[in-house]
Amino acid sequence: MVFNSVVFLFCFLPLGLLVYYLAPGGLKNAVLLLESLLFYCWSDSRFLPLIVVLVVVNYLAGLLMGSLPQGQPARKAVLAVAVVLSAGALVLFKYTAWLLDTLSGLSGLNLTGPAILRLLPLGISYYIFKLISYVADVYTGKIKPEQDFIAFGAYVVMFPQLLVGPIVKYRDIADQLHTVQNRCSLPKIQAGAEMFVFGLAKKVLLADGVGALWQGVIGVWAGNSQTTAGVGLANASTPLAWLGIIAYSLQLYFDFAGYSEMSNGLSKMMGFDCPANFNLPYISASITEFWRRWHISLSSWFRDYIYIPLGGNRKGLPRQILNMLAVWALTGVWHGANWNFICWGLYYFLLLTLEKAFLLKYLQKGRIWPHIYTLFLVVLGWGIFTANSAGAPLGLLLYKLFVPQGGVSALYFLRSYGVVLAAGIVCSTPLPGRLWAWAKAHTPVRLALLGGTAVASVAYVVAATNFAPLYANF
Amino acid sequence: MKNNRKNVLFAYPALSLLAALLVGFSLLNLFWPKRAQSDLENRRLAQLPALSVQTLLDGSWATGFTSYMQDQIALRDGWIGLESAMNSLLFQKAEESDILLGKDGWMFTKQFGISDATQKQLDKNVSAVITFAQRHPGQVSFMLAPSASVIYPEALPLGAPMVDENGMLDDIFAQISPYAQTFDLRATFTKNKADYLYYKTDHHWTTHGAYLAYQQLCAAKGLTPFDTAAHPAVEVPGFYGTHYSATRRWNVVPDTITYYPLENPMTVYQANGETDFSPLATETMLSTEKLSTRDKYAAFLGGNNGYSVIEGNGTGGILVVKDSYANCFVPFLTENYAKIGVIDFRNFSYGLDAMMESEGYDEVLILYNFQTFIADTKAFNISRPSAAK
């Protein structure tokens, strides 16, 4: 079930909230857990046993580590077992098919493996990272292990974060999981509901709206077969190729940021304050800054559980660069089992290393050019990122972008998507935030904006066919 | 208490508004009457799926329920109209649901490219026509109606990168013309483009467009065309076609359908085998009751029946192998032939060789529109060899 569907908005959400609000404080976690399991199993319950086993294993690992004194080697062993099992499940379900295909390609053998390993279990990339963050934090003593199995289960599978995160750490919401009285207050519910509406609008008005441009270029694909022909990247002119990946960059941002905002809004309505996952990434003045503003929950996970444990910047420059390499190779691979994601990760490793080595101090002095530099490289990065999708092979895309050439012009697409592109660009800046801050003090304006956005978004939800979030594939 | 509630309402105005919208609309939605069919969308709507342990466990109930909620939402037509109006007015989009919104109320099928699958299908269909024509030398005519966007390119949205349909038509005609008599209508249509040749809200040509094509056929075959002056035409206004269904263009101007009332009987057959047909019903060529529904074009030839036979006033037999473009074209043929057979491969899955002999057809007209012909997955049946031989 996706948030941008009628069944979620007008059936699951009102009923789910009603039961949750009516439930006494002590039962709220149980209600959240049950609702989340229903949400998870909605159309496919095959992977339910997997998530149950992993939740039990990590819960027990937490308890076990908590019962052992700090510094005892057995603690490390427990951590290792929990992490290996969790990460192992991720590797097994996410990468086996790719590894087998790659091996088949190299060896000439026909290795297919079981069919179930060719399906990506819903939300696996997100809940496994939540689990690892939990056991790692218990191990380092940052948090006390969760005693209450229901509360722990509710944290891992809570439906607002189940499909595409954000990867909220247990320590960020542990207190609220144990708030029995007044967990949900009216101001919080109001703030959460507003956040949800604007998140929904970003997804259905902006992301889906601008996403049609890129589809007009590469066509609509189901796997490797084209269901609707576009102009074809091979026929596109250089300006159209650029316009296409700019549109894709906006689509990806509003798709994921909108979904994260819906998720955080829902969490807030249920009494949980989760850190923002995006902070206007496209206004960054360096790649370093960009990665502090884009998919914050993922970058902070890699920082806390890979980069810093490896030594971070405390063991000299060569070691630091090696640590960064590990982080960025893994960040690339996390997005999916494909070479283009690894290339994309290494691309950022190179850029960040260059900035760390010398570029950052020049960037900090500039005013305009650092923004142009950042946007150019980020948009190009999304070109590499999407190059695994059918219809946009990387070699052809780079050829179109960097060898100026004619072909199908960008005119029609500018004409038809100009307004939504402009809206997307404006919404990538702090302007709408400022407008909203002002509107909040003017009730009629606030209500008109909010009501209008909500009604318009529902119209797009009804008319569209529930475009699943792009990040559900990673 | 009352005062207290009022305070909450004012203290949290945004929450009050959103809660009222969510709860109010969810309740409205619960009690909203459910429909079997959407006339505007021209399709069946999903119904509440039957509940069973099996369907619950395999997820099919949930999938069905999701579609049911989506299709049966209260005010569905209004929501879609709002979305379309916002796309046009606010976002200034030049297309909606794969239909281009052209100038002067024109709507065109969007065709920016040809997928590999479509190209393969086209090649297959062309070679099927050639194979069939080779088997029946001198008997086969091939008419392919161009898309409206080829005749009225100036009405396309600015810079629309349409596929080179002219080039493709040239190529198709060049391939087929050595084996069959071909009818390329572009010159005729372009010359008469001031006439009402295509519907603006539908993907079909008008009865007048079909008549011009028919005239061209008569000229080439030396036939005397049906005299439109001698037959009173009936005009049915208020036609909102398939393009309108897809786009819901807010400022749509409806089309007018024209027909000539003819008494010639048409018998629809059920095909039991290659040459074994049993009659289902005999009526006139026009289902007048369809003219009062939204899908008015379906009045012609009673829709897309697999095999039907019309008694004409002329001589000889002609078999028309067609898509729905022929539905308003075929009535004119009653002037020239005694027996007109009509085959629509979407509802007919046999070869034609044996039935041409047994049913007595000495001519075949293959009549498609470009859009259908390039993608039709059934048309290749035309070259299906006879099982009897």
Short mmCIF file of C-alpha atoms in Angstrom, two decimals, chain A residues 18-474:
data_model
loop_
_atom_site.label_atom_id
_atom_site.label_comp_id
_atom_site.label_asym_id
_atom_site.label_seq_id
_atom_site.Cartn_x
_atom_site.Cartn_y
_atom_site.Cartn_z
CA LEU A 18 -8.90 6.44 15.03
CA VAL A 19 -7.95 3.13 16.64
CA TYR A 20 -4.54 4.47 17.62
CA TYR A 21 -5.98 7.59 19.26
CA LEU A 22 -8.72 5.66 21.05
CA ALA A 23 -6.32 3.02 22.39
CA PRO A 24 -5.13 3.67 25.94
CA GLY A 25 -1.50 4.78 26.24
CA GLY A 26 -0.28 1.36 27.30
CA LEU A 27 -1.73 -0.27 24.20
CA LYS A 28 -0.68 2.26 21.59
CA ASN A 29 2.51 0.36 20.68
CA ALA A 30 0.56 -2.86 20.25
CA VAL A 31 -1.95 -1.08 18.01
CA LEU A 32 0.87 0.47 15.98
CA LEU A 33 2.54 -2.91 15.62
CA LEU A 34 -0.64 -4.64 14.45
CA GLU A 35 -1.53 -1.87 12.02
CA SER A 36 2.00 -1.96 10.64
CA LEU A 37 1.90 -5.72 10.13
CA LEU A 38 -1.41 -5.35 8.30
CA PHE A 39 0.16 -2.60 6.17
CA TYR A 40 3.20 -4.80 5.48
CA CYS A 41 1.19 -7.90 4.56
CA TRP A 42 -1.42 -5.94 2.60
CA SER A 43 -0.70 -7.46 -0.75
CA ASP A 44 2.17 -9.82 -0.05
CA SER A 45 2.82 -11.74 3.15
CA ARG A 46 5.59 -13.98 1.83
CA PHE A 47 8.32 -12.04 3.53
CA LEU A 48 6.58 -11.68 6.89
CA PRO A 49 8.55 -14.60 8.45
CA LEU A 50 11.82 -12.90 7.45
CA ILE A 51 11.01 -9.65 9.20
CA VAL A 52 9.69 -11.50 12.28
CA VAL A 53 12.85 -13.59 12.60
CA LEU A 54 15.09 -10.55 12.22
CA VAL A 55 13.14 -8.55 14.80
CA VAL A 56 13.35 -11.44 17.30
CA VAL A 57 17.06 -12.00 16.68
CA ASN A 58 17.96 -8.36 17.18
CA TYR A 59 15.68 -7.99 20.17
CA LEU A 60 17.33 -10.94 21.88
CA ALA A 61 20.78 -9.70 20.90
CA GLY A 62 20.00 -6.38 22.57
CA LEU A 63 18.84 -8.06 25.76
CA LEU A 64 21.85 -10.36 25.80
CA MET A 65 24.33 -7.53 25.33
CA GLY A 66 22.55 -5.60 28.05
CA SER A 67 23.01 -8.44 30.48
CA LEU A 68 26.73 -8.70 29.82
CA PRO A 69 29.14 -6.21 31.38
CA GLN A 70 30.72 -3.56 29.15
CA GLY A 71 34.00 -4.72 27.65
CA GLN A 72 33.35 -8.42 27.75
CA PRO A 73 34.32 -10.15 24.49
CA ALA A 74 31.01 -12.04 24.46
CA ARG A 75 29.24 -8.74 23.81
CA LYS A 76 31.21 -8.35 20.62
CA ALA A 77 30.33 -11.88 19.61
CA VAL A 78 26.61 -11.21 20.12
CA LEU A 79 26.86 -8.01 18.12
CA ALA A 80 28.70 -9.84 15.35
CA VAL A 81 26.08 -12.56 15.17
CA ALA A 82 23.21 -10.06 15.02
CA VAL A 83 24.91 -7.88 12.40
CA VAL A 84 26.01 -10.82 10.27
CA LEU A 85 22.50 -12.28 10.29
CA SER A 86 20.83 -8.96 9.45
CA ALA A 87 23.35 -7.87 6.85
CA GLY A 88 23.43 -11.43 5.53
CA ALA A 89 19.68 -11.36 4.94
CA LEU A 90 20.07 -8.05 3.10
CA VAL A 91 22.84 -9.43 0.91
CA LEU A 92 20.95 -12.66 0.27
CA PHE A 93 17.71 -11.01 -0.81
CA LYS A 94 19.08 -7.93 -2.48
CA TYR A 95 22.26 -9.06 -4.19
CA THR A 96 22.10 -12.80 -4.87
CA ALA A 97 20.42 -12.42 -8.24
CA TRP A 98 22.98 -9.85 -9.33
CA LEU A 99 25.92 -11.89 -8.05
CA LEU A 100 24.65 -14.99 -9.84
CA ASP A 101 24.07 -13.06 -13.06
CA THR A 102 27.52 -11.51 -12.86
CA LEU A 103 29.10 -14.91 -12.17
CA SER A 104 27.11 -16.45 -15.01
CA GLY A 105 28.34 -13.73 -17.32
CA LEU A 106 31.96 -14.29 -16.31
CA SER A 107 31.93 -18.07 -16.23
CA GLY A 108 29.50 -18.83 -19.01
CA LEU A 109 27.47 -21.04 -16.67
CA ASN A 110 23.75 -20.50 -16.34
CA LEU A 111 23.26 -19.82 -12.64
CA THR A 112 19.70 -18.72 -11.83
CA GLY A 113 19.11 -19.59 -8.18
CA PRO A 114 15.70 -19.81 -6.50
CA ALA A 115 13.03 -17.46 -7.86
CA ILE A 116 12.27 -15.98 -4.43
CA LEU A 117 15.75 -14.42 -4.35
CA ARG A 118 14.87 -12.40 -7.43
CA LEU A 119 12.22 -10.43 -5.54
CA LEU A 120 13.14 -7.49 -3.36
CA PRO A 121 11.30 -7.87 -0.02
CA LEU A 122 9.39 -4.69 0.81
CA GLY A 123 11.40 -2.16 2.78
CA ILE A 124 14.32 -4.53 3.46
CA SER A 125 16.98 -1.88 2.80
CA TYR A 126 15.39 0.35 5.40
CA TYR A 127 14.40 -1.92 8.26
CA ILE A 128 17.69 -3.83 8.24
CA PHE A 129 19.57 -0.55 8.68
CA LYS A 130 17.26 0.33 11.57
CA LEU A 131 18.02 -3.02 13.20
CA ILE A 132 21.79 -2.66 12.76
CA SER A 133 21.71 0.85 14.20
CA TYR A 134 19.88 -0.51 17.24
CA VAL A 135 22.26 -3.36 18.09
CA ALA A 136 25.29 -1.17 17.39
CA ASP A 137 24.02 1.52 19.74
CA VAL A 138 23.31 -1.03 22.45
CA TYR A 139 26.80 -2.42 21.98
CA THR A 140 28.50 0.95 22.35
CA GLY A 141 26.32 1.72 25.33
CA LYS A 142 24.65 4.74 23.71
CA ILE A 143 21.28 3.27 24.59
CA LYS A 144 19.82 0.74 26.98
CA PRO A 145 18.36 -2.35 25.33
CA GLU A 146 14.63 -2.31 24.78
CA GLN A 147 12.96 -4.71 27.22
CA ASP A 148 9.48 -4.48 25.75
CA PHE A 149 9.21 -6.70 22.68
CA ILE A 150 6.02 -4.96 21.49
CA ALA A 151 7.67 -1.55 21.64
CA PHE A 152 10.73 -2.85 19.79
CA GLY A 153 8.61 -4.51 17.13
CA ALA A 154 6.56 -1.33 16.71
CA TYR A 155 9.77 0.69 16.23
CA VAL A 156 11.13 -1.60 13.52
CA VAL A 157 7.99 -2.10 11.45
CA MET A 158 6.11 1.17 12.11
CA PHE A 159 4.16 1.66 8.91
CA PRO A 160 5.10 5.29 8.26
CA GLN A 161 8.73 4.18 7.75
CA LEU A 162 8.27 0.70 6.42
CA LEU A 163 8.46 1.12 2.65
CA VAL A 164 11.06 3.83 2.02
CA GLY A 165 12.30 4.87 5.44
CA PRO A 166 13.58 7.25 6.62
CA ILE A 167 16.06 5.15 8.60
CA VAL A 168 15.14 6.63 11.97
CA LYS A 169 17.39 5.44 14.79
CA TYR A 170 15.89 3.80 17.84
CA ARG A 171 17.59 6.36 20.08
CA ASP A 172 15.70 9.18 18.34
CA ILE A 173 12.27 7.89 19.27
CA ALA A 174 12.94 5.59 22.25
CA ASP A 175 11.53 8.10 24.74
CA GLN A 176 8.34 8.59 22.79
CA LEU A 177 7.86 4.82 22.45
CA HIS A 178 7.65 4.76 26.22
CA THR A 179 5.46 7.83 26.62
CA VAL A 180 2.23 6.39 27.91
CA GLN A 181 0.38 9.58 28.76
CA ASN A 182 -0.19 12.37 26.27
CA ARG A 183 1.94 10.82 23.55
CA CYS A 184 -0.15 12.59 20.94
CA SER A 185 -0.89 16.24 21.51
CA LEU A 186 -3.04 18.47 19.32
CA PRO A 187 -0.18 20.78 18.29
CA LYS A 188 1.87 17.76 17.23
CA ILE A 189 -1.01 16.20 15.33
CA GLN A 190 -1.62 19.49 13.57
CA ALA A 191 2.03 19.90 12.62
CA GLY A 192 2.16 16.29 11.44
CA ALA A 193 -0.98 16.62 9.35
CA GLU A 194 0.34 19.75 7.64
CA MET A 195 3.62 18.02 6.94
CA PHE A 196 1.78 15.07 5.42
CA VAL A 197 -0.27 17.27 3.10
CA PHE A 198 2.78 19.10 1.77
CA GLY A 199 4.67 15.83 1.39
CA LEU A 200 1.79 14.37 -0.60
CA ALA A 201 1.71 17.45 -2.83
CA LYS A 202 5.45 17.16 -3.52
CA LYS A 203 4.99 13.56 -4.57
CA VAL A 204 1.83 13.75 -6.69
CA LEU A 205 1.93 17.31 -8.05
CA LEU A 206 5.64 17.91 -8.54
CA ALA A 207 7.43 14.55 -8.74
CA ASP A 208 4.88 12.74 -10.88
CA GLY A 209 4.22 15.89 -12.93
CA VAL A 210 7.83 16.53 -13.85
CA GLY A 211 8.62 12.82 -14.12
CA ALA A 212 6.47 12.58 -17.24
CA LEU A 213 9.06 14.70 -19.07
CA TRP A 214 11.86 12.16 -18.71
CA GLN A 215 9.40 9.42 -19.66
CA GLY A 216 8.51 11.41 -22.77
CA VAL A 217 12.20 11.16 -23.71
CA ILE A 218 13.10 7.57 -22.79
CA GLY A 219 9.58 6.09 -22.95
CA VAL A 220 7.79 4.01 -20.34
CA TRP A 221 9.41 0.69 -19.55
CA ALA A 222 8.30 -2.43 -17.78
CA GLY A 223 11.56 -4.21 -17.08
CA ASN A 224 13.36 -4.35 -20.39
CA SER A 225 10.36 -3.94 -22.66
CA GLN A 226 8.99 -0.60 -23.66
CA THR A 227 5.27 -0.15 -23.07
CA THR A 228 5.06 3.40 -24.44
CA ALA A 229 7.61 4.81 -26.84
CA GLY A 230 9.18 8.17 -26.09
CA VAL A 231 11.18 10.24 -28.56
CA GLY A 232 14.08 7.95 -27.66
CA LEU A 233 17.30 9.19 -26.08
CA ALA A 234 19.14 8.32 -29.30
CA ASN A 235 17.01 10.89 -31.17
CA ALA A 236 17.24 13.64 -28.55
CA SER A 237 19.25 16.81 -29.02
CA THR A 238 21.79 17.86 -26.42
CA PRO A 239 19.51 20.50 -24.83
CA LEU A 240 16.72 17.92 -24.55
CA ALA A 241 19.06 15.42 -22.93
CA TRP A 242 20.02 18.03 -20.34
CA LEU A 243 16.41 19.05 -19.79
CA GLY A 244 15.58 15.37 -19.35
CA ILE A 245 18.06 14.70 -16.57
CA ILE A 246 17.25 18.02 -14.89
CA ALA A 247 13.62 16.87 -14.84
CA TYR A 248 14.71 13.49 -13.50
CA SER A 249 16.74 15.22 -10.76
CA LEU A 250 13.67 17.20 -9.69
CA GLN A 251 11.48 14.11 -9.88
CA LEU A 252 13.82 12.03 -7.71
CA TYR A 253 14.08 14.80 -5.12
CA PHE A 254 10.37 15.52 -4.80
CA ASP A 255 9.48 11.86 -4.95
CA PHE A 256 11.73 10.90 -2.07
CA ALA A 257 11.57 14.14 -0.08
CA GLY A 258 7.79 14.14 -0.45
CA TYR A 259 7.54 10.55 0.70
CA SER A 260 9.88 11.23 3.64
CA GLU A 261 7.81 14.22 4.63
CA MET A 262 4.62 12.17 4.48
CA SER A 263 6.35 9.57 6.64
CA ASN A 264 7.57 12.08 9.21
CA GLY A 265 4.17 13.77 9.23
CA LEU A 266 2.46 10.45 9.97
CA SER A 267 4.99 9.68 12.69
CA LYS A 268 4.39 13.06 14.24
CA MET A 269 0.64 12.55 14.17
CA MET A 270 1.27 9.35 16.12
CA GLY A 271 3.54 11.13 18.59
CA PHE A 272 7.02 10.54 17.19
CA ASP A 273 9.41 13.35 16.29
CA CYS A 274 11.70 12.07 13.58
CA PRO A 275 14.62 14.05 12.15
CA ALA A 276 14.07 15.56 8.70
CA ASN A 277 15.43 13.41 5.87
CA PHE A 278 15.98 16.30 3.43
CA ASN A 279 16.95 19.91 3.92
CA LEU A 280 16.74 21.69 0.54
CA PRO A 281 19.68 19.77 -0.99
CA TYR A 282 19.70 21.68 -4.27
CA ILE A 283 20.72 24.97 -2.62
CA SER A 284 24.03 23.46 -1.52
CA ALA A 285 27.27 25.26 -2.36
CA SER A 286 29.44 22.16 -2.33
CA ILE A 287 29.11 18.41 -2.71
CA THR A 288 30.07 18.07 0.94
CA GLU A 289 27.12 20.25 1.88
CA PHE A 290 24.84 18.44 -0.54
CA TRP A 291 25.39 15.17 1.30
CA ARG A 292 24.53 16.85 4.59
CA ARG A 293 21.17 17.83 3.08
CA TRP A 294 20.21 14.81 0.92
CA HIS A 295 18.83 11.58 2.41
CA ILE A 296 20.20 12.64 5.77
CA SER A 297 19.10 9.47 7.56
CA LEU A 298 21.18 7.32 5.19
CA SER A 299 24.32 9.50 5.24
CA SER A 300 24.21 9.77 9.01
CA TRP A 301 23.80 5.98 9.25
CA PHE A 302 26.92 5.47 7.15
CA ARG A 303 28.77 8.08 9.18
CA ASP A 304 27.79 6.55 12.54
CA TYR A 305 28.06 2.86 11.72
CA ILE A 306 30.75 2.62 9.02
CA TYR A 307 32.90 5.75 8.79
CA ILE A 308 33.43 6.46 12.51
CA PRO A 309 33.90 2.80 13.57
CA LEU A 310 36.55 2.51 10.82
CA GLY A 311 38.41 5.37 12.44
CA GLY A 312 36.87 8.33 10.60
CA ASN A 313 39.43 11.14 10.29
CA ARG A 314 41.33 10.21 13.46
CA LYS A 315 43.91 7.93 11.89
CA GLY A 316 45.57 10.16 9.33
CA LEU A 317 44.67 11.27 5.82
CA PRO A 318 45.40 8.05 3.89
CA ARG A 319 43.25 6.05 6.29
CA GLN A 320 40.53 8.70 6.13
CA ILE A 321 40.42 8.47 2.34
CA LEU A 322 40.23 4.69 2.58
CA ASN A 323 37.33 5.03 5.02
CA MET A 324 35.55 7.39 2.66
CA LEU A 325 36.06 4.93 -0.17
CA ALA A 326 34.40 2.21 1.91
CA VAL A 327 31.48 4.47 2.80
CA TRP A 328 30.85 5.59 -0.77
CA ALA A 329 31.22 2.18 -2.34
CA LEU A 330 28.66 0.91 0.17
CA THR A 331 26.37 3.91 -0.36
CA GLY A 332 26.37 3.14 -4.06
CA VAL A 333 25.73 -0.55 -3.54
CA TRP A 334 22.97 0.17 -0.99
CA HIS A 335 20.89 1.73 -3.79
CA GLY A 336 20.86 -1.51 -5.65
CA ALA A 337 22.76 -4.35 -7.13
CA ASN A 338 24.06 -2.68 -10.22
CA TRP A 339 27.33 -1.39 -11.59
CA ASN A 340 25.96 2.07 -12.26
CA PHE A 341 25.20 2.56 -8.56
CA ILE A 342 28.76 1.57 -7.70
CA CYS A 343 30.07 4.03 -10.32
CA TRP A 344 27.79 6.68 -8.87
CA GLY A 345 29.12 6.02 -5.35
CA LEU A 346 32.72 6.18 -6.53
CA TYR A 347 31.92 9.39 -8.43
CA TYR A 348 30.96 10.98 -5.11
CA PHE A 349 33.98 9.49 -3.40
CA LEU A 350 36.19 11.26 -5.93
CA LEU A 351 34.35 14.56 -5.66
CA LEU A 352 34.34 14.53 -1.86
CA THR A 353 38.02 13.60 -1.73
CA LEU A 354 38.86 16.50 -4.04
CA GLU A 355 36.82 18.88 -1.91
CA LYS A 356 38.45 17.61 1.26
CA ALA A 357 41.92 17.87 -0.27
CA PHE A 358 41.74 21.45 -1.50
CA LEU A 359 38.54 22.53 -3.24
CA LEU A 360 36.40 23.22 -0.20
CA LYS A 361 38.32 26.31 0.87
CA TYR A 362 37.83 27.90 -2.56
CA LEU A 363 34.19 26.92 -2.61
CA GLN A 364 33.63 28.62 0.72
CA LYS A 365 34.93 31.89 -0.72
CA GLY A 366 32.70 31.84 -3.80
CA ARG A 367 29.16 33.12 -3.98
CA ILE A 368 27.48 32.03 -7.20
CA TRP A 369 29.86 29.58 -8.87
CA PRO A 370 29.86 27.03 -6.02
CA HIS A 371 26.10 26.61 -6.53
CA ILE A 372 26.50 26.15 -10.27
CA TYR A 373 29.38 23.74 -9.72
CA THR A 374 27.33 21.71 -7.22
CA LEU A 375 24.15 21.59 -9.28
CA PHE A 376 26.05 20.63 -12.42
CA LEU A 377 27.81 17.74 -10.73
CA VAL A 378 24.73 16.58 -8.85
CA VAL A 379 22.56 16.55 -11.98
CA LEU A 380 25.31 14.71 -13.85
CA GLY A 381 25.45 12.31 -10.90
CA TRP A 382 21.75 11.54 -11.28
CA GLY A 383 22.44 10.82 -14.94
CA ILE A 384 24.91 8.11 -13.87
CA PHE A 385 22.49 7.02 -11.16
CA THR A 386 19.59 6.41 -13.55
CA ALA A 387 21.74 4.85 -16.24
CA ASN A 388 20.69 1.35 -15.24
CA SER A 389 17.13 2.05 -16.28
CA ALA A 390 16.19 0.78 -19.69
CA GLY A 391 16.25 3.47 -22.37
CA ALA A 392 19.07 5.53 -20.87
CA PRO A 393 22.37 3.62 -21.18
CA LEU A 394 25.23 5.60 -19.63
CA GLY A 395 27.43 5.76 -22.72
CA LEU A 396 24.62 7.15 -24.86
CA LEU A 397 23.56 9.60 -22.16
CA LEU A 398 27.10 10.99 -21.74
CA TYR A 399 27.47 11.22 -25.53
CA LYS A 400 24.22 13.19 -25.75
CA LEU A 401 25.17 15.48 -22.86
CA PHE A 402 28.74 16.29 -23.80
CA VAL A 403 28.91 16.06 -27.59
CA PRO A 404 26.70 18.97 -28.72
CA GLN A 405 24.30 17.73 -31.36
CA GLY A 406 20.92 18.33 -32.92
CA GLY A 407 17.94 16.04 -32.87
CA VAL A 408 14.52 16.34 -31.27
CA SER A 409 14.51 19.79 -29.75
CA ALA A 410 13.55 20.68 -26.19
CA LEU A 411 10.89 23.12 -27.39
CA TYR A 412 7.81 20.97 -26.85
CA PHE A 413 8.97 19.81 -23.44
CA LEU A 414 9.73 23.35 -22.31
CA ARG A 415 6.30 24.40 -23.55
CA SER A 416 4.46 21.56 -21.85
CA TYR A 417 6.48 21.22 -18.65
CA GLY A 418 7.78 24.76 -18.22
CA VAL A 419 5.41 25.67 -15.42
CA VAL A 420 5.87 22.49 -13.42
CA LEU A 421 9.65 22.73 -13.90
CA ALA A 422 9.58 26.30 -12.65
CA ALA A 423 7.41 25.28 -9.71
CA GLY A 424 9.86 22.50 -8.94
CA ILE A 425 12.81 24.87 -9.04
CA VAL A 426 11.07 27.38 -6.76
CA CYS A 427 10.12 24.61 -4.36
CA SER A 428 13.78 23.54 -4.22
CA THR A 429 14.62 26.88 -2.58
CA PRO A 430 13.74 28.25 0.87
CA LEU A 431 11.01 30.49 -0.62
CA PRO A 432 7.95 28.25 -0.03
CA GLY A 433 9.15 27.67 3.52
CA ARG A 434 9.26 31.41 4.12
CA LEU A 435 5.85 31.88 2.56
CA TRP A 436 4.44 29.15 4.79
CA ALA A 437 6.02 30.68 7.89
CA TRP A 438 4.28 33.94 7.03
CA ALA A 439 0.99 32.23 6.20
CA LYS A 440 0.96 30.43 9.53
CA ALA A 441 0.36 33.78 11.19
CA HIS A 442 -2.52 34.58 8.82
CA THR A 443 -5.16 31.94 9.41
CA PRO A 444 -7.29 32.48 6.28
CA VAL A 445 -4.24 32.28 4.01
CA ARG A 446 -2.96 29.26 5.89
CA LEU A 447 -6.27 27.43 5.56
CA ALA A 448 -6.67 28.32 1.91
CA LEU A 449 -3.16 27.10 1.09
CA LEU A 450 -3.54 23.93 3.09
CA GLY A 451 -7.06 23.09 1.94
CA GLY A 452 -6.25 23.90 -1.68
CA THR A 453 -3.11 21.77 -1.61
CA ALA A 454 -4.95 18.87 0.00
CA VAL A 455 -7.85 18.93 -2.48
CA ALA A 456 -5.56 19.33 -5.49
CA SER A 457 -3.36 16.46 -4.31
CA VAL A 458 -6.34 14.16 -3.87
CA ALA A 459 -7.43 14.98 -7.43
CA TYR A 460 -4.02 13.81 -8.68
CA VAL A 461 -4.12 10.72 -6.48
CA VAL A 462 -7.51 9.76 -7.94
CA ALA A 463 -6.56 10.49 -11.55
CA ALA A 464 -3.16 8.80 -11.44
CA THR A 465 -2.44 5.15 -11.06
CA ASN A 466 -0.52 5.23 -7.78
CA PHE A 467 3.02 5.76 -8.90
CA ALA A 468 5.04 3.82 -6.36
CA PRO A 469 7.90 5.75 -4.76
CA LEU A 470 11.14 5.49 -6.73
CA TYR A 471 13.10 4.75 -3.56
CA ALA A 472 11.06 1.59 -2.90
CA ASN A 473 13.29 -0.03 -5.53
CA PHE A 474 16.51 0.65 -3.63
#
